[in-house]
PDB file of C-alpha atoms in Angstrom:
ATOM      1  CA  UNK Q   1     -26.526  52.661  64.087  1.00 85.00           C
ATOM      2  CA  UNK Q   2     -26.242  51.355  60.655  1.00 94.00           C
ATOM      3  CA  UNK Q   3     -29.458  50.181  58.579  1.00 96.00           C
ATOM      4  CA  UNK Q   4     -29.201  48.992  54.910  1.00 97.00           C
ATOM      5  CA  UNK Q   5     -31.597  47.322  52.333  1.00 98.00           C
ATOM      6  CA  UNK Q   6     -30.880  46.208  49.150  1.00 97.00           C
ATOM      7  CA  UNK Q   7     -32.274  43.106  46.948  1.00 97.00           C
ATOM      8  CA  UNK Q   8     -29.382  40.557  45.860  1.00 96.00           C
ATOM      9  CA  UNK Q   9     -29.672  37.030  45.173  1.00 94.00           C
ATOM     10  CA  UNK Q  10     -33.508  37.615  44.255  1.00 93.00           C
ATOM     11  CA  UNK Q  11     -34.782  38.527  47.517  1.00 94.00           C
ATOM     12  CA  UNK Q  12     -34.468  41.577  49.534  1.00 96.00           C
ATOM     13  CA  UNK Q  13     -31.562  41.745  52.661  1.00 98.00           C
ATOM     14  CA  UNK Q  14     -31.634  43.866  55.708  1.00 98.00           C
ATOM     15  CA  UNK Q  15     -29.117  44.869  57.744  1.00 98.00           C
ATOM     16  CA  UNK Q  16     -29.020  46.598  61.390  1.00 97.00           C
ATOM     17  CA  UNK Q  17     -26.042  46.629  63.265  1.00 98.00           C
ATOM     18  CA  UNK Q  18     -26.467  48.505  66.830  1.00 97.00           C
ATOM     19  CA  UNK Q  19     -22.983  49.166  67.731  1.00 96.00           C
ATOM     20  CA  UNK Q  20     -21.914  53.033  67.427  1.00 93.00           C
ATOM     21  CA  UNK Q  21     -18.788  52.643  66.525  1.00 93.00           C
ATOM     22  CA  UNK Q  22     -19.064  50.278  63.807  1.00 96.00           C
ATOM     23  CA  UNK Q  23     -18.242  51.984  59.959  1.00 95.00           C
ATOM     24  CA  UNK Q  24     -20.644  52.310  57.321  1.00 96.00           C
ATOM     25  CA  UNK Q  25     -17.610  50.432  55.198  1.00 97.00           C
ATOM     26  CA  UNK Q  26     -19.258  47.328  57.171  1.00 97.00           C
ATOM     27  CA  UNK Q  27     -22.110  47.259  55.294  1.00 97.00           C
ATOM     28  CA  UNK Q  28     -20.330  47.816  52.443  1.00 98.00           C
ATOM     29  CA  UNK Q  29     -18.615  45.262  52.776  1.00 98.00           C
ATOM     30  CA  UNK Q  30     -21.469  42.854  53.630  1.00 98.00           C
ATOM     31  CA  UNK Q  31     -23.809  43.846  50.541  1.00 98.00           C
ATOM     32  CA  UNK Q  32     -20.659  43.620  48.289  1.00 98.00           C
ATOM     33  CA  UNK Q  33     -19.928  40.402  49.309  1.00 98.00           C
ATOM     34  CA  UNK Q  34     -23.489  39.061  48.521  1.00 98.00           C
ATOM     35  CA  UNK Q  35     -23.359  40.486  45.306  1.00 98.00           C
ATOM     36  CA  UNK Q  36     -19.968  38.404  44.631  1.00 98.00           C
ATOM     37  CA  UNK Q  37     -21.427  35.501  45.904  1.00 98.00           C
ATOM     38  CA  UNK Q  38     -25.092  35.790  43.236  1.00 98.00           C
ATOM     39  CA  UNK Q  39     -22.122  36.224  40.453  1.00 98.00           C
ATOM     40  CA  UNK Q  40     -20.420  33.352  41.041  1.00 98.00           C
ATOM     41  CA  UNK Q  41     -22.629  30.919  42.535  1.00 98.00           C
ATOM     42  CA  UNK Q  42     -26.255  31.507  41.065  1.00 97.00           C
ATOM     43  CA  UNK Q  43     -27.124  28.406  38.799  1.00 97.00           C
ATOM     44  CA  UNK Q  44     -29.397  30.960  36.840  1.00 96.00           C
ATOM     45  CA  UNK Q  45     -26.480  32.622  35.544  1.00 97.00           C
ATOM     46  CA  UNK Q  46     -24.532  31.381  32.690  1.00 97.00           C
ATOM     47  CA  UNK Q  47     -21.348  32.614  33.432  1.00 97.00           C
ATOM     48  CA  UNK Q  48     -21.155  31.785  36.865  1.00 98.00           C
ATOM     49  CA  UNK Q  49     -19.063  29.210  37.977  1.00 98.00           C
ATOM     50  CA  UNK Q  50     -21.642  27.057  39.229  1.00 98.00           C
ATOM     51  CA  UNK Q  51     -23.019  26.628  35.777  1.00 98.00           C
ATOM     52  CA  UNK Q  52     -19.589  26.796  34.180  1.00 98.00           C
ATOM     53  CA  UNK Q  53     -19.047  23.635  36.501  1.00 98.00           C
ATOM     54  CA  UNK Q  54     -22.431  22.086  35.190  1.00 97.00           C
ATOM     55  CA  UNK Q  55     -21.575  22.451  31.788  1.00 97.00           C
ATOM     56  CA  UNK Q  56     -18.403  20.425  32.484  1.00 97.00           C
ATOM     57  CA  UNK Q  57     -16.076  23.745  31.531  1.00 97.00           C
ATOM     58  CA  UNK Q  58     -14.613  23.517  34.378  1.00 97.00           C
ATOM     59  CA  UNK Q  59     -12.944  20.483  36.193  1.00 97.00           C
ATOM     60  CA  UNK Q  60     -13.332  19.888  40.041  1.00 95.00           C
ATOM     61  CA  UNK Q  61      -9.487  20.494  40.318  1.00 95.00           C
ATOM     62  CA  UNK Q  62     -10.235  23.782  38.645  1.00 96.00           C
ATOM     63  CA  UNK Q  63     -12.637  24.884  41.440  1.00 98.00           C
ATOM     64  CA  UNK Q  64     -12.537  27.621  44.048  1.00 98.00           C
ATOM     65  CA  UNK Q  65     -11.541  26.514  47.399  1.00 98.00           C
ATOM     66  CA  UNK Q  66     -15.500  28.372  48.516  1.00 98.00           C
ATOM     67  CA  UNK Q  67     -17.114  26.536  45.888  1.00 98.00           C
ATOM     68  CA  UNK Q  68     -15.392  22.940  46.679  1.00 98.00           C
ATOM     69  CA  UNK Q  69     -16.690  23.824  50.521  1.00 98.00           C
ATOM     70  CA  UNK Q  70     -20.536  24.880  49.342  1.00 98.00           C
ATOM     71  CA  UNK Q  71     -20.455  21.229  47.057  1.00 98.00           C
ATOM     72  CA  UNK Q  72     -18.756  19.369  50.116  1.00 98.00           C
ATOM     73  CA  UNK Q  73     -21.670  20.639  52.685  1.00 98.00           C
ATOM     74  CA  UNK Q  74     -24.513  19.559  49.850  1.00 98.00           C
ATOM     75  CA  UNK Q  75     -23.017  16.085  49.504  1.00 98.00           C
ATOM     76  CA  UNK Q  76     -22.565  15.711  53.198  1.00 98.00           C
ATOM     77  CA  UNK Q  77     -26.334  16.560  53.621  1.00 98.00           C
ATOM     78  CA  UNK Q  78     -27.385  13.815  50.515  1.00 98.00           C
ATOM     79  CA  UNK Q  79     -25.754  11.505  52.520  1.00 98.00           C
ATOM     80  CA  UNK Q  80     -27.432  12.191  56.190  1.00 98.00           C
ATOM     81  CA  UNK Q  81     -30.614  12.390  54.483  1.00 98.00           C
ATOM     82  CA  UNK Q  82     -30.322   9.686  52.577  1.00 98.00           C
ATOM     83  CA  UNK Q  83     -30.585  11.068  49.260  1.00 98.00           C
ATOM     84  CA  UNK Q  84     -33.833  12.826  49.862  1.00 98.00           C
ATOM     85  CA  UNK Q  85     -31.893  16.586  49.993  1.00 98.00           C
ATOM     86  CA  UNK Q  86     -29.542  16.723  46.074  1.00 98.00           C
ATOM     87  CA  UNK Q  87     -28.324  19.485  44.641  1.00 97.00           C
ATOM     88  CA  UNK Q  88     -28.323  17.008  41.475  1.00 95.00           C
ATOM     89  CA  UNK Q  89     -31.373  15.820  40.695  1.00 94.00           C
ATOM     90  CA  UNK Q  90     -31.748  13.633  37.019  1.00 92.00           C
ATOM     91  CA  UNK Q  91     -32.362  15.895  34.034  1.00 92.00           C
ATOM     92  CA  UNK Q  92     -31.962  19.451  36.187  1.00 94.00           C
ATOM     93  CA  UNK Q  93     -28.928  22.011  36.547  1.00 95.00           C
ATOM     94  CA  UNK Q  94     -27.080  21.725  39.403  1.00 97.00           C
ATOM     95  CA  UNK Q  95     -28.546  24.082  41.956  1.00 97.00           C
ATOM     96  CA  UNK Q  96     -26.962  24.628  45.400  1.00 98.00           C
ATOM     97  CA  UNK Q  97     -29.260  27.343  46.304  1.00 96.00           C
ATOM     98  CA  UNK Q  98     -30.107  25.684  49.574  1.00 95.00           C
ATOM     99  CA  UNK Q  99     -27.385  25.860  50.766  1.00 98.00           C
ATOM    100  CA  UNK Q 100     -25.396  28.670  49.149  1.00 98.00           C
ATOM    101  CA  UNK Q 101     -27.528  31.537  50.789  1.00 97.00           C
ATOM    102  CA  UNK Q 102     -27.044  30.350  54.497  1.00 98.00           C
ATOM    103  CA  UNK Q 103     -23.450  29.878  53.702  1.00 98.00           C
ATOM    104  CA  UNK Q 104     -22.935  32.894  52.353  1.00 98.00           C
ATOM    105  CA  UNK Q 105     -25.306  35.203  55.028  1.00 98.00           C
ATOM    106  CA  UNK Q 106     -23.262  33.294  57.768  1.00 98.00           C
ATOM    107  CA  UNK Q 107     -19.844  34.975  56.241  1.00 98.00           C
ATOM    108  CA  UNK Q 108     -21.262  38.229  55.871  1.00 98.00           C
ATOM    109  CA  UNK Q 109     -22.003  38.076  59.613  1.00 98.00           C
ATOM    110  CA  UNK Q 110     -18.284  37.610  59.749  1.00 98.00           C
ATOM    111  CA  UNK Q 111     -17.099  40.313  58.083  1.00 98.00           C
ATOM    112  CA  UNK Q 112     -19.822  42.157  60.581  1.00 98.00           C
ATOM    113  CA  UNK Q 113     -18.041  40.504  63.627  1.00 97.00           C
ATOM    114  CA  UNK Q 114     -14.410  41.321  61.976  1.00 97.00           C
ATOM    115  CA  UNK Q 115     -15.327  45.220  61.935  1.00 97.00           C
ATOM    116  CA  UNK Q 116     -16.369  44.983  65.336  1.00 97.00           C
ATOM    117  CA  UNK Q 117     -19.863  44.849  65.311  1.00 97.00           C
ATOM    118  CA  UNK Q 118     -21.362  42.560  68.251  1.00 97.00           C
ATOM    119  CA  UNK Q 119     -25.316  43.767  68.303  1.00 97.00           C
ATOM    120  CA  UNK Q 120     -26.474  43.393  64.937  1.00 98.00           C
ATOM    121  CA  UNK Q 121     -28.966  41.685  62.940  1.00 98.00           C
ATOM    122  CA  UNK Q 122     -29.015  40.078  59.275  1.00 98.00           C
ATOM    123  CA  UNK Q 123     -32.146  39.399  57.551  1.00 97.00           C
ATOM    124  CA  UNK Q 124     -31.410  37.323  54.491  1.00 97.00           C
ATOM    125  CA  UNK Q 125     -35.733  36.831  52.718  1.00 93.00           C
ATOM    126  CA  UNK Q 126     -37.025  35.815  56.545  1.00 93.00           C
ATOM    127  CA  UNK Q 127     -33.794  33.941  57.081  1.00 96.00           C
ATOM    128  CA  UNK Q 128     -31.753  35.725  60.232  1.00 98.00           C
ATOM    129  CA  UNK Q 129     -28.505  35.543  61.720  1.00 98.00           C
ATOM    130  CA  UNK Q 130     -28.282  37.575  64.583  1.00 98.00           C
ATOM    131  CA  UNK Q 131     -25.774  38.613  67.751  1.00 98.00           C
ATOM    132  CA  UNK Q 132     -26.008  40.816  70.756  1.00 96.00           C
ATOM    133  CA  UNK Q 133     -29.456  40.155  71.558  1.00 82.00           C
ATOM    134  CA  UNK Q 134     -32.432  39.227  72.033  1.00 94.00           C
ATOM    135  CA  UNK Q 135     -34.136  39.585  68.940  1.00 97.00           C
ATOM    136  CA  UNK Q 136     -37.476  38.551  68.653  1.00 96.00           C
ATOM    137  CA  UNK Q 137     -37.968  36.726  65.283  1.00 97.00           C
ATOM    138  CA  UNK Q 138     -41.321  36.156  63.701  1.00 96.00           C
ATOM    139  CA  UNK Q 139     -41.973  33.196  61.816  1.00 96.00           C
ATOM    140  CA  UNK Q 140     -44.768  33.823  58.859  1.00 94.00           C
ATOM    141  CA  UNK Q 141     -47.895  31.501  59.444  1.00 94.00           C
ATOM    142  CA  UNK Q 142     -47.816  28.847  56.369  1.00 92.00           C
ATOM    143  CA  UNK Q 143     -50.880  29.008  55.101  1.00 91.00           C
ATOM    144  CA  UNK Q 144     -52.101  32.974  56.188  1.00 91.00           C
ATOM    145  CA  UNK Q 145     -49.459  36.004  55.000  1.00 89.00           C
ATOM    146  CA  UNK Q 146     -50.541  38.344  57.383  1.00 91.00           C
ATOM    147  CA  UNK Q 147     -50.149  36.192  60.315  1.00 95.00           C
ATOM    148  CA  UNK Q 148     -47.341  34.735  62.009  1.00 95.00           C
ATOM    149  CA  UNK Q 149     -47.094  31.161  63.318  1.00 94.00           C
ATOM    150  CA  UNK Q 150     -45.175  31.791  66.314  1.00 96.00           C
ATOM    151  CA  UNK Q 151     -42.549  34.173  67.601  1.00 97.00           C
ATOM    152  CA  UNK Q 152     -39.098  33.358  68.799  1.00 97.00           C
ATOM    153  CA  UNK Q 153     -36.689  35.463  70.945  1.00 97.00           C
ATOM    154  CA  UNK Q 154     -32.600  34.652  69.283  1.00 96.00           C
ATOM    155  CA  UNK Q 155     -30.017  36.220  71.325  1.00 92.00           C
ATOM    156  CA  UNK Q 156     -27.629  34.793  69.198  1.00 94.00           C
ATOM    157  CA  UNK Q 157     -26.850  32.129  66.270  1.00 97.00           C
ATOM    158  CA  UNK Q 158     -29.374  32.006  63.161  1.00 98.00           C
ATOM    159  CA  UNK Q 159     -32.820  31.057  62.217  1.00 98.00           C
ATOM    160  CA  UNK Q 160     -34.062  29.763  58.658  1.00 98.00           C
ATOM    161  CA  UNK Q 161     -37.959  28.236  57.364  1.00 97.00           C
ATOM    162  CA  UNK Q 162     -38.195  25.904  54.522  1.00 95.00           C
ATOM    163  CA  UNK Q 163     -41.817  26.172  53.008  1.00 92.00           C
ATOM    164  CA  UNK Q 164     -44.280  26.012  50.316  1.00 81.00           C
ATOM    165  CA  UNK Q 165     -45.957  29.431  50.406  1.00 73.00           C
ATOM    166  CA  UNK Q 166     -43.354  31.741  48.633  1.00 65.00           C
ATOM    167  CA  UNK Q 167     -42.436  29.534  45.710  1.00 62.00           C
ATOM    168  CA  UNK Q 168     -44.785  27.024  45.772  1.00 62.00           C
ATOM    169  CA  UNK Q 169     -43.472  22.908  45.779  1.00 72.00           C
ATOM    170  CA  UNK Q 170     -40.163  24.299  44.678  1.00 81.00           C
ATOM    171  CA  UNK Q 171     -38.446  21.613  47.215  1.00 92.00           C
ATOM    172  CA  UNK Q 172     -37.962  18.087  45.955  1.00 95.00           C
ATOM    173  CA  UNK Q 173     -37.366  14.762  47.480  1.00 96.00           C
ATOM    174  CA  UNK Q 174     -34.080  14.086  45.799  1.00 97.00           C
ATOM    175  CA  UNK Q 175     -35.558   9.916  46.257  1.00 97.00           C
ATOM    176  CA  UNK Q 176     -38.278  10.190  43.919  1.00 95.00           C
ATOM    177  CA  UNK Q 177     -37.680  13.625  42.472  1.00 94.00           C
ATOM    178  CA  UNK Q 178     -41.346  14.758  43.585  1.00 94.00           C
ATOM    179  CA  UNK Q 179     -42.279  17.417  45.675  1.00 94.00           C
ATOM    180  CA  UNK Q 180     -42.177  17.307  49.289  1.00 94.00           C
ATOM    181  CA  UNK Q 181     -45.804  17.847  50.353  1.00 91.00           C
ATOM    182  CA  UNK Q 182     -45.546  16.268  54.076  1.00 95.00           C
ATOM    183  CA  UNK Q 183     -44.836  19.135  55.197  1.00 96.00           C
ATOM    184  CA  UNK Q 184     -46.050  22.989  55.370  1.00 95.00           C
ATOM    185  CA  UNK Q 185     -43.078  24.323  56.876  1.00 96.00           C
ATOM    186  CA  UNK Q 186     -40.087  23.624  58.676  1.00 97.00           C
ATOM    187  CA  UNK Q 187     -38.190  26.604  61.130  1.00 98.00           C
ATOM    188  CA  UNK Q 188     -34.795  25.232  62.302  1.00 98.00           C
ATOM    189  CA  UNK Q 189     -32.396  27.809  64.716  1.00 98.00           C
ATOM    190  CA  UNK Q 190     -28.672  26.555  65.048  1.00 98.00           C
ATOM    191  CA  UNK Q 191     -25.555  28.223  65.683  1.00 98.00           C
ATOM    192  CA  UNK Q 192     -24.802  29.396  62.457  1.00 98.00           C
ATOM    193  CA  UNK Q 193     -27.028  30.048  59.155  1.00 98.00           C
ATOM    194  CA  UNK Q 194     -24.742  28.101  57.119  1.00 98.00           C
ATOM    195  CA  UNK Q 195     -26.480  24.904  59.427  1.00 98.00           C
ATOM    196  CA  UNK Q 196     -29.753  26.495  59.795  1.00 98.00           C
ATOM    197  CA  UNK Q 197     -30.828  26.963  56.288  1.00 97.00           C
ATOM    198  CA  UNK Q 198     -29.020  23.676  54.629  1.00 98.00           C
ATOM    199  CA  UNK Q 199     -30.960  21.564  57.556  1.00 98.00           C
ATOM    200  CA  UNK Q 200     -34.169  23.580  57.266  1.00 98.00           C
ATOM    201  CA  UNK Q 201     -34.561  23.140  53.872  1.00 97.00           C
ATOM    202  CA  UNK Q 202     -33.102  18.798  53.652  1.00 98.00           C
ATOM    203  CA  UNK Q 203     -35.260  18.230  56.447  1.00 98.00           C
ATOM    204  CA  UNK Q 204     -38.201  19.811  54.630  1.00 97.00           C
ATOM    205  CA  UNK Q 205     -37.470  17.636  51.550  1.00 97.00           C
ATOM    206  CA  UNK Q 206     -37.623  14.434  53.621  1.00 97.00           C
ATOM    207  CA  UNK Q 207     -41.465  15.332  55.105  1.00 96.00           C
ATOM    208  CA  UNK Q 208     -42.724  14.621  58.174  1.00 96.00           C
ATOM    209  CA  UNK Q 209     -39.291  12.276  59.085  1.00 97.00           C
ATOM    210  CA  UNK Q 210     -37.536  15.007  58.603  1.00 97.00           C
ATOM    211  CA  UNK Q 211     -38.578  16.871  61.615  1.00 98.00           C
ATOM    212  CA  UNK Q 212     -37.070  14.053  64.116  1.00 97.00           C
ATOM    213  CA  UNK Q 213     -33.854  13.951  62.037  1.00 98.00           C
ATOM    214  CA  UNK Q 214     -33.456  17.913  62.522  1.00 98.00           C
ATOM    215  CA  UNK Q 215     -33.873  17.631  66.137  1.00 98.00           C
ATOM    216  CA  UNK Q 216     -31.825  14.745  66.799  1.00 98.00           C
ATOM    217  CA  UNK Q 217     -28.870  17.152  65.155  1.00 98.00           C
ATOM    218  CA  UNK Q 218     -26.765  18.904  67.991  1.00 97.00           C
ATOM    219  CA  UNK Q 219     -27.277  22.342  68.620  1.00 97.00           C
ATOM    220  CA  UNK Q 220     -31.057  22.334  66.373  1.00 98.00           C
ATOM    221  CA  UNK Q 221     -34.054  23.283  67.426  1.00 98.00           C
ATOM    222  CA  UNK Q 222     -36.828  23.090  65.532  1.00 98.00           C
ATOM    223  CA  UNK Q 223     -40.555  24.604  65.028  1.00 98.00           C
ATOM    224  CA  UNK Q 224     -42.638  22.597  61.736  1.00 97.00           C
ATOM    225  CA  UNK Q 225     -46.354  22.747  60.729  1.00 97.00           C
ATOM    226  CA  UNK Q 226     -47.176  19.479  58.897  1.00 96.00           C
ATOM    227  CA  UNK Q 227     -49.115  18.738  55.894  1.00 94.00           C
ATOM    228  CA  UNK Q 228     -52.624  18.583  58.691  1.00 95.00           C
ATOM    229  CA  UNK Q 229     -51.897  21.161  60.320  1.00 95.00           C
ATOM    230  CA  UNK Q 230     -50.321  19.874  63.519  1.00 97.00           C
ATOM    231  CA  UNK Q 231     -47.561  21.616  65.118  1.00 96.00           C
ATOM    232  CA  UNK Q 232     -44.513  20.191  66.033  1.00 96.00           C
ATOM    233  CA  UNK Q 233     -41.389  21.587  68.148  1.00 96.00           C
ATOM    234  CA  UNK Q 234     -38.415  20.362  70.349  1.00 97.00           C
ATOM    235  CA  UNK Q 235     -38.516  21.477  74.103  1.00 97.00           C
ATOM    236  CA  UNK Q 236     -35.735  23.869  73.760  1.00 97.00           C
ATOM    237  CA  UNK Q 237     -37.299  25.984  70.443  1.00 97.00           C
ATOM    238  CA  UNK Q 238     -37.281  29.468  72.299  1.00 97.00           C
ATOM    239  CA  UNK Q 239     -40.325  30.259  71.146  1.00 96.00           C
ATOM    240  CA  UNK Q 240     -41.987  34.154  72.975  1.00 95.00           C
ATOM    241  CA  UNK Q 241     -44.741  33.047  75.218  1.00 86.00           C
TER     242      UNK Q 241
END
């Protein structure tokens, strides 16, 4: 069994893969990966190519086939939320955070599943991709650190939270470039990360709407805690009685 914990893209990742057989060059792999991906992607570095982009140094001809994909999957999202999730908000860097780390977890899970690993588990800051379970899954109450919400059993596929309680009203609705306050916080599980954490985190920025439009998705479930408290969830969120 292989177990691994390191902090890369500013928050820390665990790894736990099951399988016997499976090399520690897997993990390797997996945290190098991430660390290539905080290099070139992170906004908050200057000579990544995400700000290199920003600053216009770079042309959109001149951009890496991943980074033309992780731009194509934040424009799609403006669009099906109607502007309320941007990546390119008036007077800010571009930052395609959101959807960068789900992306780039979801890959790593690859390279996991391309060594041969098929019971492992990824732990990204509280956002997990998973396979060969169940895993149970505990999703940290909004409002109260030491408690959780509600637990949820994954025996495959990925789970991601959008909230307020780790970084405050970091979210914004990209159609009046406020905060999104209608909501506490958001818990989408989907197939892959990549969707989970870009829909988790555009349906937070729309509010309370946004909870309907992440369920009406295919293959979404979701689990949210609005702005009064009330708790909201599709029939099919496989929440641990």
């Amino acid at each position: 069994m292989l177990h691994r914990v390191e902090h890369v893209m500013g928050f820390p990742v665990s790894l736990r893969v099951d399988d016997e057989d499976v090399p520690e060059s897997a993990a390797d792999a997996v945290f190098a990966w991430l660390r290539e991906v905080d290099a070139r992607f992170s906004p908050f570095k200057d000579d990544s190519e995400v700000s290199r982009y920003d600053r216009g140094e770079l042309s959109a001809d001149g951009l890496s086939a991943e980074l033309r994909e992780i731009l194509d999957l934040c424009e799609h999202y403006r669009k099906a939320t109607g502007g309320a999730f941007d990546v390119r908000l008036p007077g800010r860097r571009l930052d395609p955070c959101a959807v960068v780390k789900g992306w780039s977890v979801q890959r790593a899970a690859e390279l996991l599943t391309a060594a041969g690993a098929t019971r492992f588990v990824l732990n990204a800051g509280g956002d997990v991709v998973a396979a060969g379970g169940p895993w149970r899954v505990g999703v940290r109450h909004p409002e109260e650190a030491d408690k959780l919400c509600t637990v949820l059993s994954l025996d495959g596929g990925a789970v991601a939270t959008s909230a307020r309680y780790e970084r405050g009203d970091h979210i914004l609705d990209g159609r009046t470039g406020r905060p999104a306050t209608g909501l506490l916080s958001l818990t989408v599980v989907a197939p892959t990360l990549t969707e989970a954490d870009s829909v988790a985190t555009a349906a937070f920025a729309m509010g309370p709407e946004g909870v309907d439009w992440a369920a009406s998705l295919a293959g979404c479930e979701v689990f949210a805690v609005d702005a009064e408290r009330q708790v909201l969830r599709t029939p099919g969120f496989p929440a641990v009685p």
